[in-house]
Short mmCIF file of N, CA and C in Angstrom, two decimals:
data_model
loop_
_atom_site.label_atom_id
_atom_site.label_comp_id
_atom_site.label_asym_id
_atom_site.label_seq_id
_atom_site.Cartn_x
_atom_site.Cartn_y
_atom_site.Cartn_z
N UNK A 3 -19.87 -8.93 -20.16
CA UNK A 3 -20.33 -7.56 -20.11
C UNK A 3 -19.34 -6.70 -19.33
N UNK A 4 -18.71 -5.44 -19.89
CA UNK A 4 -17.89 -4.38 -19.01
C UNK A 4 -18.77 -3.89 -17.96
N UNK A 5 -17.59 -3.61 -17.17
CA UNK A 5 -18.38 -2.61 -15.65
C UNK A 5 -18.52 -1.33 -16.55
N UNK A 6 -19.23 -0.79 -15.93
CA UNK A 6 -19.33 0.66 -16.32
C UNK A 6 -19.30 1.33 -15.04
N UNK A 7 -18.17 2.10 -15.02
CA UNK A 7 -17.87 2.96 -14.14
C UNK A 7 -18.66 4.24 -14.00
N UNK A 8 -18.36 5.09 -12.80
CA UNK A 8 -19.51 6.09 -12.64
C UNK A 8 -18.53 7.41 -13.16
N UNK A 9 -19.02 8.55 -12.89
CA UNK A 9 -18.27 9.44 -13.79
C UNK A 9 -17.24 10.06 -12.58
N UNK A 10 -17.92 9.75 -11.42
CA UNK A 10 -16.31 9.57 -10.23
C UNK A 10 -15.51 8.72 -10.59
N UNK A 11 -15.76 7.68 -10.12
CA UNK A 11 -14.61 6.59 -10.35
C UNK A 11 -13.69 6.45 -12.05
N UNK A 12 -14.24 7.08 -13.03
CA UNK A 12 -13.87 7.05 -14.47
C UNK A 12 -12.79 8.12 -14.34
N UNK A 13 -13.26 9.76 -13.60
CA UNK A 13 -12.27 10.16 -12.91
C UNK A 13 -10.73 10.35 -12.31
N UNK A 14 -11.19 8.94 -11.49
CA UNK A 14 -10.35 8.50 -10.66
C UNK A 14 -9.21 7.53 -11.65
N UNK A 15 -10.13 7.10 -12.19
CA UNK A 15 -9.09 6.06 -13.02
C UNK A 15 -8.35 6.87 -13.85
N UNK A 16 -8.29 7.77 -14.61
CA UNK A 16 -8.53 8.50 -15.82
C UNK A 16 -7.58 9.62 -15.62
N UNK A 17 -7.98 10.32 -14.41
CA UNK A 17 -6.83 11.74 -13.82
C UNK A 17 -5.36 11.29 -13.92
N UNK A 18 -4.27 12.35 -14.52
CA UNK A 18 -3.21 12.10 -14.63
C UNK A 18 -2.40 13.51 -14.23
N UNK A 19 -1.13 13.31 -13.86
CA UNK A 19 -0.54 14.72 -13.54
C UNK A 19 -0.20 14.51 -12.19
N UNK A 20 -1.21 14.06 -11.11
CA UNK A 20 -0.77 14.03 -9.77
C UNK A 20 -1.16 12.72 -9.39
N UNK A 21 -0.78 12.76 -7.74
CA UNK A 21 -1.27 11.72 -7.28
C UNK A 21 -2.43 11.81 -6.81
N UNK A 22 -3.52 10.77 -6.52
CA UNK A 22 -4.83 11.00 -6.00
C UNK A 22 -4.85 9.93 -4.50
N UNK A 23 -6.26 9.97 -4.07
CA UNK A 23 -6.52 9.18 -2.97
C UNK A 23 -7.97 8.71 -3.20
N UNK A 24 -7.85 7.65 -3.24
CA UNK A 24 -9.46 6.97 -3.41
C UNK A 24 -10.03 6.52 -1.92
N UNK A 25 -11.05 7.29 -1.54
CA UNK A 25 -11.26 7.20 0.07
C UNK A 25 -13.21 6.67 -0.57
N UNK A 26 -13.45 6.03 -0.17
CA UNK A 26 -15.14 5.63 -0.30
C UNK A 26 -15.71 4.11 0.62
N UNK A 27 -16.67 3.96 0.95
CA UNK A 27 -17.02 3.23 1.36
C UNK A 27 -16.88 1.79 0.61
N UNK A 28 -17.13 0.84 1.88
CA UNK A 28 -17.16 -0.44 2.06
C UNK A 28 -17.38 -1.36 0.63
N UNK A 29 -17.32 -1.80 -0.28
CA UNK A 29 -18.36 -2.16 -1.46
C UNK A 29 -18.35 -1.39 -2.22
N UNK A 30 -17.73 -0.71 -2.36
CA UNK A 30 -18.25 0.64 -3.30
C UNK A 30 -17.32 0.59 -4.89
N UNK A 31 -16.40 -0.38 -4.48
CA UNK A 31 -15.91 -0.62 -6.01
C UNK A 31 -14.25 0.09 -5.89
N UNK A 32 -13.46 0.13 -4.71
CA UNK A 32 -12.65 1.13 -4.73
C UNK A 32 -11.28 -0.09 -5.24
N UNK A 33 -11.55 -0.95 -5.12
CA UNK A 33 -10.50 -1.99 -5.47
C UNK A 33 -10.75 -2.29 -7.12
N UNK A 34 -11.54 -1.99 -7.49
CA UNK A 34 -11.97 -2.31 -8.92
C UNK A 34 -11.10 -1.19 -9.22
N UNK A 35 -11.59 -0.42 -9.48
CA UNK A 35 -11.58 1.38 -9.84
C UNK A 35 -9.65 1.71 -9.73
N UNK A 36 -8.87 1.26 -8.34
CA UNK A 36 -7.48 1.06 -8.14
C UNK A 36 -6.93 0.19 -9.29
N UNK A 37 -7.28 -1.28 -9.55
CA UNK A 37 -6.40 -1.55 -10.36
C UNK A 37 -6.83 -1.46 -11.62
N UNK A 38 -8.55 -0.82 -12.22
CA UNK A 38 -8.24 0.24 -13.41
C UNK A 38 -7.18 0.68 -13.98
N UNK A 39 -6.80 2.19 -12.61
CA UNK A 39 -6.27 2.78 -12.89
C UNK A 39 -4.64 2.36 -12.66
N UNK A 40 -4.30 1.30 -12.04
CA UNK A 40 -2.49 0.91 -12.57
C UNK A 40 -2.81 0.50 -13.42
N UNK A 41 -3.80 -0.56 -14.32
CA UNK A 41 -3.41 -0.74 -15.28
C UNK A 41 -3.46 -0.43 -16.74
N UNK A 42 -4.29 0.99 -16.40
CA UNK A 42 -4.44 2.26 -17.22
C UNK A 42 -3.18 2.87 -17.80
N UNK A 43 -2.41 2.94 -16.51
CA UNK A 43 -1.02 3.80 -16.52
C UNK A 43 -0.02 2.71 -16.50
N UNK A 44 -0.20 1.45 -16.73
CA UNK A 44 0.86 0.86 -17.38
C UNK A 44 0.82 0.15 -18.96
N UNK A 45 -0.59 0.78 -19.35
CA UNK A 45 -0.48 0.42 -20.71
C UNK A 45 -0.43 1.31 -21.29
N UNK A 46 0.13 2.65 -20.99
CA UNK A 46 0.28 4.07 -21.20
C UNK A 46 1.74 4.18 -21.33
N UNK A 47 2.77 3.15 -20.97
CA UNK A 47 4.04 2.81 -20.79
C UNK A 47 4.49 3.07 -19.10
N UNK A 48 3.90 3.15 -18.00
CA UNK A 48 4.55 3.28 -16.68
C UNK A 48 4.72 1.76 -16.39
N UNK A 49 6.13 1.66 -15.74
CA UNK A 49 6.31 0.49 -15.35
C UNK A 49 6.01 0.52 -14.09
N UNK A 50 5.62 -0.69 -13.59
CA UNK A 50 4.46 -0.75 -12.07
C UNK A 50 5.58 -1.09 -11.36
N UNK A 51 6.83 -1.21 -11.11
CA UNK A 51 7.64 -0.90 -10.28
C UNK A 51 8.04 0.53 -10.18
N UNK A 52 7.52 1.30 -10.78
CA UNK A 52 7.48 3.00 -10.45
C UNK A 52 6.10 3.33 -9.79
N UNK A 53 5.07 2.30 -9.56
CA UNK A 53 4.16 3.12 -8.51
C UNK A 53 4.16 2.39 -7.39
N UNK A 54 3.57 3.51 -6.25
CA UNK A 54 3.64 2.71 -4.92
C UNK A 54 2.05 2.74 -4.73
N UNK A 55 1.77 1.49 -4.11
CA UNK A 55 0.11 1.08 -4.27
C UNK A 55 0.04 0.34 -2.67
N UNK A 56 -1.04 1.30 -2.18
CA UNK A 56 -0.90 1.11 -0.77
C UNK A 56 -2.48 0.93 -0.52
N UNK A 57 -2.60 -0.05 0.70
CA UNK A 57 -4.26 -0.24 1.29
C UNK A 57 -3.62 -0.13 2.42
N UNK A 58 -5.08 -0.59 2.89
CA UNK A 58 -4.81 -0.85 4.40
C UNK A 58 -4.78 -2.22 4.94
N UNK A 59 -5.09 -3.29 4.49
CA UNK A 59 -4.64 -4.74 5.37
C UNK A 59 -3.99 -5.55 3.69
N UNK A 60 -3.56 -6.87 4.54
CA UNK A 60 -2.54 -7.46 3.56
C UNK A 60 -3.97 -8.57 2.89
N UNK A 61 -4.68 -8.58 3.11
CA UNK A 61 -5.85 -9.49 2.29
C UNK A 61 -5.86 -8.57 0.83
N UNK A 62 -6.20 -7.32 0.98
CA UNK A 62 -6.95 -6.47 0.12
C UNK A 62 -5.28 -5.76 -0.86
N UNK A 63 -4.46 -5.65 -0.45
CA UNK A 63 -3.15 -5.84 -0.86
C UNK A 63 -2.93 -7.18 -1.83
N UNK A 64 -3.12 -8.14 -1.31
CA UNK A 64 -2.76 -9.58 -1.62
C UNK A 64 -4.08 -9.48 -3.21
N UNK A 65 -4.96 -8.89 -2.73
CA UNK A 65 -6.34 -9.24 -4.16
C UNK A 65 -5.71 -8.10 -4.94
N UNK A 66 -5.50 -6.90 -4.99
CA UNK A 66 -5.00 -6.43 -6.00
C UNK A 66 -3.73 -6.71 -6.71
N UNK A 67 -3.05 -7.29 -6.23
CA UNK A 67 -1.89 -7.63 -6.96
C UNK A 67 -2.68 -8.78 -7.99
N UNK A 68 -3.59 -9.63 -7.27
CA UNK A 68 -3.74 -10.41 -8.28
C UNK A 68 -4.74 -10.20 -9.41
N UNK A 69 -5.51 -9.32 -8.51
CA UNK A 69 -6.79 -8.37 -9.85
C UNK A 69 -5.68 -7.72 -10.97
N UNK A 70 -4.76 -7.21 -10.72
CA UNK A 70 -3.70 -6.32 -11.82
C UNK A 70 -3.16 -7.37 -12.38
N UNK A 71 -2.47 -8.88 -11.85
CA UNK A 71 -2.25 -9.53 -12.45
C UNK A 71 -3.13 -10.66 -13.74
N UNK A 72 -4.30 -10.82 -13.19
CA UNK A 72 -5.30 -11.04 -13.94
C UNK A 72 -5.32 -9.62 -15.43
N UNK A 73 -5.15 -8.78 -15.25
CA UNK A 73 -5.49 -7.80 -16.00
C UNK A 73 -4.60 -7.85 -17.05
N UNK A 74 -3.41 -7.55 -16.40
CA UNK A 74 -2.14 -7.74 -17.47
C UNK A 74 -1.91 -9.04 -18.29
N UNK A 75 -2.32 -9.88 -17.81
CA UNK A 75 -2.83 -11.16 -18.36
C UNK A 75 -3.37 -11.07 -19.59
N UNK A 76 -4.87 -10.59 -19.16
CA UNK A 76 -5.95 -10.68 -20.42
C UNK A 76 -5.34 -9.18 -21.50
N UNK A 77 -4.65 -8.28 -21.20
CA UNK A 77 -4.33 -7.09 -22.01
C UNK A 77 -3.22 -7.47 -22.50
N UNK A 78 -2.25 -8.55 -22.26
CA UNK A 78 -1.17 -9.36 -22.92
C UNK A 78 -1.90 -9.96 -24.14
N UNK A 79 -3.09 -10.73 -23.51
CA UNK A 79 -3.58 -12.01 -24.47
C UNK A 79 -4.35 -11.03 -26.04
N UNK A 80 -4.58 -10.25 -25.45
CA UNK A 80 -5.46 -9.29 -26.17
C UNK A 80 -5.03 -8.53 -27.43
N UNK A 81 -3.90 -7.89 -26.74
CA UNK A 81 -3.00 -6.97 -28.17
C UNK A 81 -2.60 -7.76 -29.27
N UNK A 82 -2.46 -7.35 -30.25
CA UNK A 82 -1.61 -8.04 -31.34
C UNK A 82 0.03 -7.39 -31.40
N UNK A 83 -0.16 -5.96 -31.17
CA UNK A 83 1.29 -5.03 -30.75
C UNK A 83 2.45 -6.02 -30.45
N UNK A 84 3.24 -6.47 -30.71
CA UNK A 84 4.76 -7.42 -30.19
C UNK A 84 4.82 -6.29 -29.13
N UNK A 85 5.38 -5.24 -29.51
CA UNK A 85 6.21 -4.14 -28.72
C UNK A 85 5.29 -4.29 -26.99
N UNK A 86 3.93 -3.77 -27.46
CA UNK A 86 3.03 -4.16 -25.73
C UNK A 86 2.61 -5.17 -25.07
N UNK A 87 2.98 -6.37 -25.78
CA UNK A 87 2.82 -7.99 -25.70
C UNK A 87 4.05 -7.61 -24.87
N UNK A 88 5.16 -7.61 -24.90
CA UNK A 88 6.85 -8.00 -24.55
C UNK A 88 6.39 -7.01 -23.55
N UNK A 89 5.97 -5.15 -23.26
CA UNK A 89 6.45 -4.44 -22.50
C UNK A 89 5.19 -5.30 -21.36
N UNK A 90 4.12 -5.73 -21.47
CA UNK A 90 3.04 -5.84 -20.67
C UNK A 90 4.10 -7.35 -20.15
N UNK A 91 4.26 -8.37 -20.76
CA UNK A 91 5.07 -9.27 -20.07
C UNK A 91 6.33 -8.81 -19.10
N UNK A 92 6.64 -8.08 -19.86
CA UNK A 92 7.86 -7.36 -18.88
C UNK A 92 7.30 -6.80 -16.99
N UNK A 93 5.97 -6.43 -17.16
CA UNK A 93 5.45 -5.83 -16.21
C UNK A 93 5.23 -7.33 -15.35
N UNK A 94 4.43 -7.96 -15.94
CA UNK A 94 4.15 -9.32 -15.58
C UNK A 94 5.15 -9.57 -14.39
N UNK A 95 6.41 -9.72 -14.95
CA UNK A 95 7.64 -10.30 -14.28
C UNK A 95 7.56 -9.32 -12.85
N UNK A 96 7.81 -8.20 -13.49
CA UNK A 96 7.97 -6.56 -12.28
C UNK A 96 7.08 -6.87 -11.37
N UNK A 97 6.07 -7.42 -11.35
CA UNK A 97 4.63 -7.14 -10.83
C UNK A 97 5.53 -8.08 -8.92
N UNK A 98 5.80 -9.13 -9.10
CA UNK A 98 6.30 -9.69 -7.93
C UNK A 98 7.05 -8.69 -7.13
N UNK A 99 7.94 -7.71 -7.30
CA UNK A 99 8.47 -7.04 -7.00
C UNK A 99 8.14 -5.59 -6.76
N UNK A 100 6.86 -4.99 -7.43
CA UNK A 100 6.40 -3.83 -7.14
C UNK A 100 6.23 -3.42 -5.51
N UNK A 101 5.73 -1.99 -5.07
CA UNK A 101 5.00 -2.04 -3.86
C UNK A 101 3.86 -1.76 -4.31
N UNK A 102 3.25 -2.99 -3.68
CA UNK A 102 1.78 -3.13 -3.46
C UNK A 102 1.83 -3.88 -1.94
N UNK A 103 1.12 -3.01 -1.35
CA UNK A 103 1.51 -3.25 -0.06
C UNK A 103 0.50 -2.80 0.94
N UNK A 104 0.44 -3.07 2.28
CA UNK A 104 -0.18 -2.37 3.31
C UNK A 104 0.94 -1.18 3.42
N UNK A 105 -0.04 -0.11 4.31
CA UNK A 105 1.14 1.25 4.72
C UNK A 105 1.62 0.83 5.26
N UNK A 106 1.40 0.11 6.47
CA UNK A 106 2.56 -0.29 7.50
C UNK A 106 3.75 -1.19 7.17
N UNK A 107 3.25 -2.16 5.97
CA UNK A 107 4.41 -2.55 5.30
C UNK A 107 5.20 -1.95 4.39
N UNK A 108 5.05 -1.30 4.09
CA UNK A 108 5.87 0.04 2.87
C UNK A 108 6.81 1.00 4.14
N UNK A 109 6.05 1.26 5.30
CA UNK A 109 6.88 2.34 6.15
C UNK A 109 7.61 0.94 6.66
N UNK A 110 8.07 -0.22 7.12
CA UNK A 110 8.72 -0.81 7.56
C UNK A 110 9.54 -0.88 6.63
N UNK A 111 9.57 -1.59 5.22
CA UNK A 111 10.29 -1.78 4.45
C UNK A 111 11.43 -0.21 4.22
N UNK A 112 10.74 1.09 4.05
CA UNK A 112 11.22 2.31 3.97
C UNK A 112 12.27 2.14 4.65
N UNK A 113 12.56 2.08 6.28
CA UNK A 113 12.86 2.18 7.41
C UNK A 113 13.95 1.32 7.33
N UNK A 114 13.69 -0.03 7.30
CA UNK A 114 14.66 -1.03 6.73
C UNK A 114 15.35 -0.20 5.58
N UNK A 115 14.97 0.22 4.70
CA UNK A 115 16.50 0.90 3.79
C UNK A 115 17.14 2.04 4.27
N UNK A 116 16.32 2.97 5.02
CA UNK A 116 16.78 4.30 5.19
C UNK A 116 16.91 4.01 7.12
N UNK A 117 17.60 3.77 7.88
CA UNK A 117 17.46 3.76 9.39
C UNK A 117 18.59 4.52 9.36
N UNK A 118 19.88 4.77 8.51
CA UNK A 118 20.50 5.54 8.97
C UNK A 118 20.33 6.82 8.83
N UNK A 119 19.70 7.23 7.87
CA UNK A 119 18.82 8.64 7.95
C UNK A 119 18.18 9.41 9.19
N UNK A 120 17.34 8.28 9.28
CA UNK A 120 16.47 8.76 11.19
C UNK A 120 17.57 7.93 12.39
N UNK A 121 19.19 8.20 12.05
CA UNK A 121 19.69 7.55 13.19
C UNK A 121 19.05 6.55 14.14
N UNK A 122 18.64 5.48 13.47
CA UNK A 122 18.06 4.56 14.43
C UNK A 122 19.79 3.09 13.89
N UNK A 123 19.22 1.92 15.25
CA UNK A 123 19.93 1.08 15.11
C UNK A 123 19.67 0.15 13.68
N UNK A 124 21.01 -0.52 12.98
CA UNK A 124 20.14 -1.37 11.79
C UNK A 124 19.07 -2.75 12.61
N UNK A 125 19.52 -2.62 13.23
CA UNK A 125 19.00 -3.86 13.96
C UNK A 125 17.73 -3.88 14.62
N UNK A 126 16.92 -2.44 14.72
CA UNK A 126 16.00 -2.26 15.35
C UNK A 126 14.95 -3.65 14.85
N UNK A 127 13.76 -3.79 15.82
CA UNK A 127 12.91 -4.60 16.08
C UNK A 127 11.44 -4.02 16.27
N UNK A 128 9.97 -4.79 15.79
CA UNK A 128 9.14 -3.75 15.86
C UNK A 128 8.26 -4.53 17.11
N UNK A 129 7.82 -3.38 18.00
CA UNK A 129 7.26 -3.88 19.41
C UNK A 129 6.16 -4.45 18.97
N UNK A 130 5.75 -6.11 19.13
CA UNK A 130 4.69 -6.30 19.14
C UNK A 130 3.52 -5.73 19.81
N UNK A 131 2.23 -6.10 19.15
CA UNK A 131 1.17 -5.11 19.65
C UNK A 131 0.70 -5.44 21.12
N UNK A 132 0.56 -7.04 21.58
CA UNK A 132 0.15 -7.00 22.46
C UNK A 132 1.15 -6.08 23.71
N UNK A 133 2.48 -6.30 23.44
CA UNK A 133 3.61 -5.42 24.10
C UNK A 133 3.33 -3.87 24.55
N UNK A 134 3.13 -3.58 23.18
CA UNK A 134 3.14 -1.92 22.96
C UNK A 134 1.80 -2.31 24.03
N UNK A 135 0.26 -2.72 24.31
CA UNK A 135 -0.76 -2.19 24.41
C UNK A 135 -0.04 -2.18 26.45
N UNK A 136 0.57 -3.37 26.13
CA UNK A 136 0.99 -3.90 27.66
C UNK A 136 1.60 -2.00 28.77
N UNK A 137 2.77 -1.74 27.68
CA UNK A 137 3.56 -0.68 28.04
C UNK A 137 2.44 0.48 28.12
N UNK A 138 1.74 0.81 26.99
CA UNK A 138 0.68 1.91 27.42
C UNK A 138 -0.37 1.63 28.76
N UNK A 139 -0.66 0.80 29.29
CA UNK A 139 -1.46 0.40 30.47
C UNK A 139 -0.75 0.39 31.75
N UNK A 140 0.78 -0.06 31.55
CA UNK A 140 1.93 0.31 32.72
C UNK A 140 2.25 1.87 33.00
N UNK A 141 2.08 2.41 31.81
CA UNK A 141 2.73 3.71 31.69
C UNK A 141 1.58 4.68 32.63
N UNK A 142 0.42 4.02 32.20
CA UNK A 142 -1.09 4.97 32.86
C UNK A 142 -0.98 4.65 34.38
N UNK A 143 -0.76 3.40 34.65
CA UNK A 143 -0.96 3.17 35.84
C UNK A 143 0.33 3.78 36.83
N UNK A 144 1.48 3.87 36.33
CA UNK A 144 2.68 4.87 36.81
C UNK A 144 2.10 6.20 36.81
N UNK A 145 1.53 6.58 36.13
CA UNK A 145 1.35 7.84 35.71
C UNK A 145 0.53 8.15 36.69
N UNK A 146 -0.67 7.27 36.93
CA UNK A 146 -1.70 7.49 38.05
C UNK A 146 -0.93 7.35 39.45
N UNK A 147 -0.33 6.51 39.67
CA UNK A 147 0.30 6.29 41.08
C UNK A 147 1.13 7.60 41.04
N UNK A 148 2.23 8.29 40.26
CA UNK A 148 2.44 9.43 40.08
C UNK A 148 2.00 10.59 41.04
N UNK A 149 0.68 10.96 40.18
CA UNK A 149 -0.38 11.93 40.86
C UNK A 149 -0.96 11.96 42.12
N UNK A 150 -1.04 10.17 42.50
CA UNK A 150 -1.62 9.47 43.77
C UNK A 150 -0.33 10.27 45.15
N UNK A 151 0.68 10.38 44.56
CA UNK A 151 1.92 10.34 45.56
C UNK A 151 2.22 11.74 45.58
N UNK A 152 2.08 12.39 44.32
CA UNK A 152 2.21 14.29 44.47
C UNK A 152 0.98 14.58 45.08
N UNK A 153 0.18 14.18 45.40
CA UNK A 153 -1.02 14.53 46.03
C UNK A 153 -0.65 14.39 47.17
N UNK A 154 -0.02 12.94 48.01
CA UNK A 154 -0.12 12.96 49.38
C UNK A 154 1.35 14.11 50.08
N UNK A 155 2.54 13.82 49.10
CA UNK A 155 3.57 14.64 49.39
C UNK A 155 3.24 16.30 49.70
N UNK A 156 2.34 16.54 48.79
CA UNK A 156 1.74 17.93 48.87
C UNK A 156 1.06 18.07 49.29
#
């Protein structure tokens, strides 16, 4: 039996011309409804190494690549078309290589190609979190001793 989408999410899948943002709650079908719509617009002829497909953690990243891959699968097995058999296999291949990604992995990767743009070093390194949380708690407590010492000086 097909899902039947709601006349939002059909929408969502469906809108063409710009880019959109699918923002909805927990359960609500927003991972369904996402790789709909790539694989709406790659049987439309877009090759999925021309979109950038972003979540927020690498679990939910990691399931859509394979929900789209599942898809392209069964829409391979499906056509009789040679021409969309070969272009949908073609995607197949692309699909390892697309961004589908967390944001934070897409802005690292970015960064990694472009650092000489934002004059940074190639070599830069990213502060681990417990680090970074370490430095913001040093920084407060300088900051407080700071105030502690313009207070008595003054």
């Amino acid at each position: 039996m097909a899902f039947k989408f709601t006349q939002g999410q059909s929408q969502a899948i469906h809108e063409s011309g710009h880019d959109i943002l699918v923002s909805a709650s927990a359960g609500s079908g927003k991972t369904r409804v996402l790789v709909e719509r790539v694989v709406d617009k790659i049987k439309h002829g877009i090759d999925v190494d021309r979109l950038l497909i972003l979540t927020f953690t690498e679990a939910a990243a990691k399931e859509m690549k394979e929900r789209i891959q599942k898809a392209l699968r069964e829409a391979c097995n499906q056509t009789e078309d040679e021409h969309q058999k070969g272009f949908l296999i073609n995607q197949l291949v692309k699909l390892n290589t697309a961004d589908i990604s967390t944001i934070d992995a897409f802005c690292l990767k970015f960064i990694q190609n472009y650092y000489y743009k934002a004059s940074l070093d190639p070599s830069f390194r990213l502060l681990p979190l417990h680090l970074l949380l370490l430095l913001v708690v040093v920084h407060r407590k300088c900051c407080y001793l700071g105030l502690l010492l313009a207070q008595i000086w003054l």
